[in-house]
Amino acid sequence: MTCYSLLLAGFCHLTLTGALSRPAPLNGTRSAERGARNEEREPEGTFGLPRRVPHPALRAPSEGRGVGSSRFEFESKHMGTTFRITFYAADRPTAKKAADAAFVRIAELDGIMSDYKKESELMRLCRAFASEVAAPVKVSDDLFFVLQKAEALSIKSDGAFDVTVGPVVQLWRLARRTQELPDPKEFARARERVGYKMVKLDPQKKTVQLLTPGMQLDLGGIAKGYAADEALKLLRDTFGIKRALVAASGDILCGEPPPGTDGWKVEIAPIAKSQKPRTLTLANAAVSTSGDLEQFVEIKGVRYSHVLDPKTGLGLTGRRSVTVIAPDGITADSMTKAASVLPRERALELIEGTPGAAAYIVILDNDEKPVTTSSKRFPKE
């Protein structure tokens, strides 16, 4: 039985367990065992319409399609984290081509949605409105799709999820480095540029307009889930690989289960010493966890999570871990952020109102004792 651990969004550890051992490494090298480490590539093209980077292989060999008998694992760094892809295929050449193609697709999306890369499509969009409310800008299908999904969740969560929070995120990144709270005047100015209602989307023309100069969009709470969706879709549709798992930090997307099993085993590590891990068995579903187990800053005795409340601009101070299961990665990824910000009952209401979604919420009380709540659809222990 093969087992390895992943760090869930810097907050909770997941352990993934498979039924079959991985094939013996070729030439005894780590890259042969874990797969090639692919370099990130920037897409090229005109503003708003990046040209898709061609995949290394457009079609896998016919004998590699369908059910494979050997397990392969590959990893590559994108979107500020390590993407790990595990799947079953007929042979290593087929597996290598499939993994390379999946990582190229992830790199393409990173080049579109990163707020760290100055020439990403997202950053170019924001620069178009840096000093004035300019004319609407046509964007790629990928960026528009993610922004549309983000807007829908912003409305549904009453603003608990909001990708316009970028200006205050920048200040909190600085706060983590300096161990000092953001300057009050700068913080107030940043908050004036936050609000999902200040983003205007035109579905017919696929255009975006930011209605306040200096706005900064941050897709950190939704892009990795979408990238996982797209990677798994490519493996399935182009290479016929259905027994697969894509893990990106705290976002894990499961395809069909490993041979001879009911699903992929995903273990959610506890945030309190008195808790025991929760183990899930998932197939054709996504799971994501948010919390402050790892990513936080403590200033003047107050612990601030990296998850921000868009309405206040402040990092969350209550100790909470939220795990969401959903039909796809983009939903699970974004829902964990909204459910982390909302009061518990409102978070459960949001989850229950989302088809196929379920949640497990752990809140530490003043005595560091865990108080757990599950939505109706979350698997029982």
PDB file of N, CA and C in Angstrom, residues 170-206:
ATOM      1  N   GLN A 170      -2.287  42.535  -0.277  1.00  0.00           N
ATOM      2  CA  GLN A 170      -0.922  43.034  -0.431  1.00  0.00           C
ATOM      3  C   GLN A 170      -0.392  43.597   0.887  1.00  0.00           C
ATOM      4  N   LEU A 171      -1.234  44.304   1.629  1.00  0.00           N
ATOM      5  CA  LEU A 171      -0.806  44.875   2.905  1.00  0.00           C
ATOM      6  C   LEU A 171      -0.539  43.788   3.940  1.00  0.00           C
ATOM      7  N   TRP A 172      -1.349  42.738   3.942  1.00  0.00           N
ATOM      8  CA  TRP A 172      -1.145  41.656   4.903  1.00  0.00           C
ATOM      9  C   TRP A 172       0.071  40.806   4.554  1.00  0.00           C
ATOM     10  N   ARG A 173       0.405  40.707   3.282  1.00  0.00           N
ATOM     11  CA  ARG A 173       1.649  40.019   2.915  1.00  0.00           C
ATOM     12  C   ARG A 173       2.845  40.762   3.502  1.00  0.00           C
ATOM     13  N   LEU A 174       2.783  42.091   3.447  1.00  0.00           N
ATOM     14  CA  LEU A 174       3.843  42.897   4.042  1.00  0.00           C
ATOM     15  C   LEU A 174       3.848  42.740   5.562  1.00  0.00           C
ATOM     16  N   ALA A 175       2.663  42.668   6.156  1.00  0.00           N
ATOM     17  CA  ALA A 175       2.560  42.521   7.612  1.00  0.00           C
ATOM     18  C   ALA A 175       3.204  41.215   8.082  1.00  0.00           C
ATOM     19  N   ARG A 176       3.061  40.166   7.293  1.00  0.00           N
ATOM     20  CA  ARG A 176       3.671  38.886   7.667  1.00  0.00           C
ATOM     21  C   ARG A 176       5.191  38.981   7.660  1.00  0.00           C
ATOM     22  N   ARG A 177       5.722  39.801   6.751  1.00  0.00           N
ATOM     23  CA  ARG A 177       7.181  39.942   6.685  1.00  0.00           C
ATOM     24  C   ARG A 177       7.714  40.852   7.788  1.00  0.00           C
ATOM     25  N   THR A 178       6.976  41.923   8.086  1.00  0.00           N
ATOM     26  CA  THR A 178       7.457  42.915   9.052  1.00  0.00           C
ATOM     27  C   THR A 178       6.986  42.649  10.471  1.00  0.00           C
ATOM     28  N   GLN A 179       5.987  41.756  10.614  1.00  0.00           N
ATOM     29  CA  GLN A 179       5.385  41.480  11.926  1.00  0.00           C
ATOM     30  C   GLN A 179       4.744  42.734  12.523  1.00  0.00           C
ATOM     31  N   GLU A 180       4.237  43.597  11.644  1.00  0.00           N
ATOM     32  CA  GLU A 180       3.547  44.812  12.079  1.00  0.00           C
ATOM     33  C   GLU A 180       2.221  44.931  11.340  1.00  0.00           C
ATOM     34  N   LEU A 181       1.212  45.467  12.027  1.00  0.00           N
ATOM     35  CA  LEU A 181      -0.090  45.660  11.399  1.00  0.00           C
ATOM     36  C   LEU A 181       0.010  46.688  10.275  1.00  0.00           C
ATOM     37  N   PRO A 182      -0.858  46.577   9.267  1.00  0.00           N
ATOM     38  CA  PRO A 182      -0.846  47.560   8.180  1.00  0.00           C
ATOM     39  C   PRO A 182      -1.058  48.977   8.698  1.00  0.00           C
ATOM     40  N   ASP A 183      -0.450  49.934   8.016  1.00  0.00           N
ATOM     41  CA  ASP A 183      -0.646  51.341   8.363  1.00  0.00           C
ATOM     42  C   ASP A 183      -2.127  51.690   8.228  1.00  0.00           C
ATOM     43  N   PRO A 184      -2.744  52.314   9.245  1.00  0.00           N
ATOM     44  CA  PRO A 184      -4.191  52.591   9.216  1.00  0.00           C
ATOM     45  C   PRO A 184      -4.648  53.385   7.996  1.00  0.00           C
ATOM     46  N   LYS A 185      -3.875  54.387   7.581  1.00  0.00           N
ATOM     47  CA  LYS A 185      -4.280  55.193   6.432  1.00  0.00           C
ATOM     48  C   LYS A 185      -4.206  54.380   5.139  1.00  0.00           C
ATOM     49  N   GLU A 186      -3.131  53.617   4.971  1.00  0.00           N
ATOM     50  CA  GLU A 186      -3.006  52.775   3.785  1.00  0.00           C
ATOM     51  C   GLU A 186      -4.094  51.704   3.776  1.00  0.00           C
ATOM     52  N   PHE A 187      -4.396  51.179   4.961  1.00  0.00           N
ATOM     53  CA  PHE A 187      -5.421  50.149   5.082  1.00  0.00           C
ATOM     54  C   PHE A 187      -6.787  50.705   4.677  1.00  0.00           C
ATOM     55  N   ALA A 188      -7.096  51.915   5.111  1.00  0.00           N
ATOM     56  CA  ALA A 188      -8.375  52.540   4.770  1.00  0.00           C
ATOM     57  C   ALA A 188      -8.479  52.785   3.268  1.00  0.00           C
ATOM     58  N   ARG A 189      -7.386  53.243   2.662  1.00  0.00           N
ATOM     59  CA  ARG A 189      -7.399  53.479   1.213  1.00  0.00           C
ATOM     60  C   ARG A 189      -7.557  52.164   0.447  1.00  0.00           C
ATOM     61  N   ALA A 190      -6.917  51.115   0.945  1.00  0.00           N
ATOM     62  CA  ALA A 190      -7.025  49.809   0.283  1.00  0.00           C
ATOM     63  C   ALA A 190      -8.458  49.286   0.342  1.00  0.00           C
ATOM     64  N   ARG A 191      -9.109  49.451   1.476  1.00  0.00           N
ATOM     65  CA  ARG A 191     -10.477  48.946   1.634  1.00  0.00           C
ATOM     66  C   ARG A 191     -11.454  49.646   0.692  1.00  0.00           C
ATOM     67  N   GLU A 192     -11.160  50.883   0.322  1.00  0.00           N
ATOM     68  CA  GLU A 192     -12.038  51.607  -0.602  1.00  0.00           C
ATOM     69  C   GLU A 192     -12.051  50.967  -1.985  1.00  0.00           C
ATOM     70  N   ARG A 193     -11.051  50.150  -2.280  1.00  0.00           N
ATOM     71  CA  ARG A 193     -10.949  49.517  -3.600  1.00  0.00           C
ATOM     72  C   ARG A 193     -11.374  48.052  -3.566  1.00  0.00           C
ATOM     73  N   VAL A 194     -12.067  47.656  -2.503  1.00  0.00           N
ATOM     74  CA  VAL A 194     -12.534  46.277  -2.351  1.00  0.00           C
ATOM     75  C   VAL A 194     -14.052  46.236  -2.420  1.00  0.00           C
ATOM     76  N   GLY A 195     -14.580  45.324  -3.213  1.00  0.00           N
ATOM     77  CA  GLY A 195     -16.030  45.162  -3.315  1.00  0.00           C
ATOM     78  C   GLY A 195     -16.404  44.500  -4.625  1.00  0.00           C
ATOM     79  N   TYR A 196     -16.976  43.304  -4.553  1.00  0.00           N
ATOM     80  CA  TYR A 196     -17.258  42.548  -5.776  1.00  0.00           C
ATOM     81  C   TYR A 196     -18.253  43.244  -6.692  1.00  0.00           C
ATOM     82  N   LYS A 197     -19.061  44.153  -6.145  1.00  0.00           N
ATOM     83  CA  LYS A 197     -20.030  44.865  -6.977  1.00  0.00           C
ATOM     84  C   LYS A 197     -19.360  45.890  -7.890  1.00  0.00           C
ATOM     85  N   MET A 198     -18.065  46.125  -7.678  1.00  0.00           N
ATOM     86  CA  MET A 198     -17.333  47.070  -8.522  1.00  0.00           C
ATOM     87  C   MET A 198     -16.673  46.383  -9.714  1.00  0.00           C
ATOM     88  N   VAL A 199     -17.033  45.123  -9.966  1.00  0.00           N
ATOM     89  CA  VAL A 199     -16.563  44.398 -11.149  1.00  0.00           C
ATOM     90  C   VAL A 199     -17.761  44.159 -12.054  1.00  0.00           C
ATOM     91  N   LYS A 200     -17.659  44.612 -13.290  1.00  0.00           N
ATOM     92  CA  LYS A 200     -18.758  44.474 -14.247  1.00  0.00           C
ATOM     93  C   LYS A 200     -18.368  43.468 -15.325  1.00  0.00           C
ATOM     94  N   LEU A 201     -19.129  42.383 -15.403  1.00  0.00           N
ATOM     95  CA  LEU A 201     -18.875  41.332 -16.387  1.00  0.00           C
ATOM     96  C   LEU A 201     -19.947  41.358 -17.464  1.00  0.00           C
ATOM     97  N   ASP A 202     -19.526  41.177 -18.711  1.00  0.00           N
ATOM     98  CA  ASP A 202     -20.458  41.090 -19.834  1.00  0.00           C
ATOM     99  C   ASP A 202     -20.338  39.696 -20.441  1.00  0.00           C
ATOM    100  N   PRO A 203     -21.277  38.789 -20.137  1.00  0.00           N
ATOM    101  CA  PRO A 203     -21.185  37.406 -20.618  1.00  0.00           C
ATOM    102  C   PRO A 203     -21.210  37.276 -22.134  1.00  0.00           C
ATOM    103  N   GLN A 204     -21.920  38.170 -22.816  1.00  0.00           N
ATOM    104  CA  GLN A 204     -21.997  38.076 -24.273  1.00  0.00           C
ATOM    105  C   GLN A 204     -20.664  38.451 -24.929  1.00  0.00           C
ATOM    106  N   LYS A 205     -20.062  39.527 -24.459  1.00  0.00           N
ATOM    107  CA  LYS A 205     -18.820  40.008 -25.064  1.00  0.00           C
ATOM    108  C   LYS A 205     -17.570  39.459 -24.381  1.00  0.00           C
ATOM    109  N   LYS A 206     -17.749  38.777 -23.248  1.00  0.00           N
ATOM    110  CA  LYS A 206     -16.621  38.268 -22.450  1.00  0.00           C
ATOM    111  C   LYS A 206     -15.665  39.412 -22.083  1.00  0.00           C
TER     112      LYS A 206
END
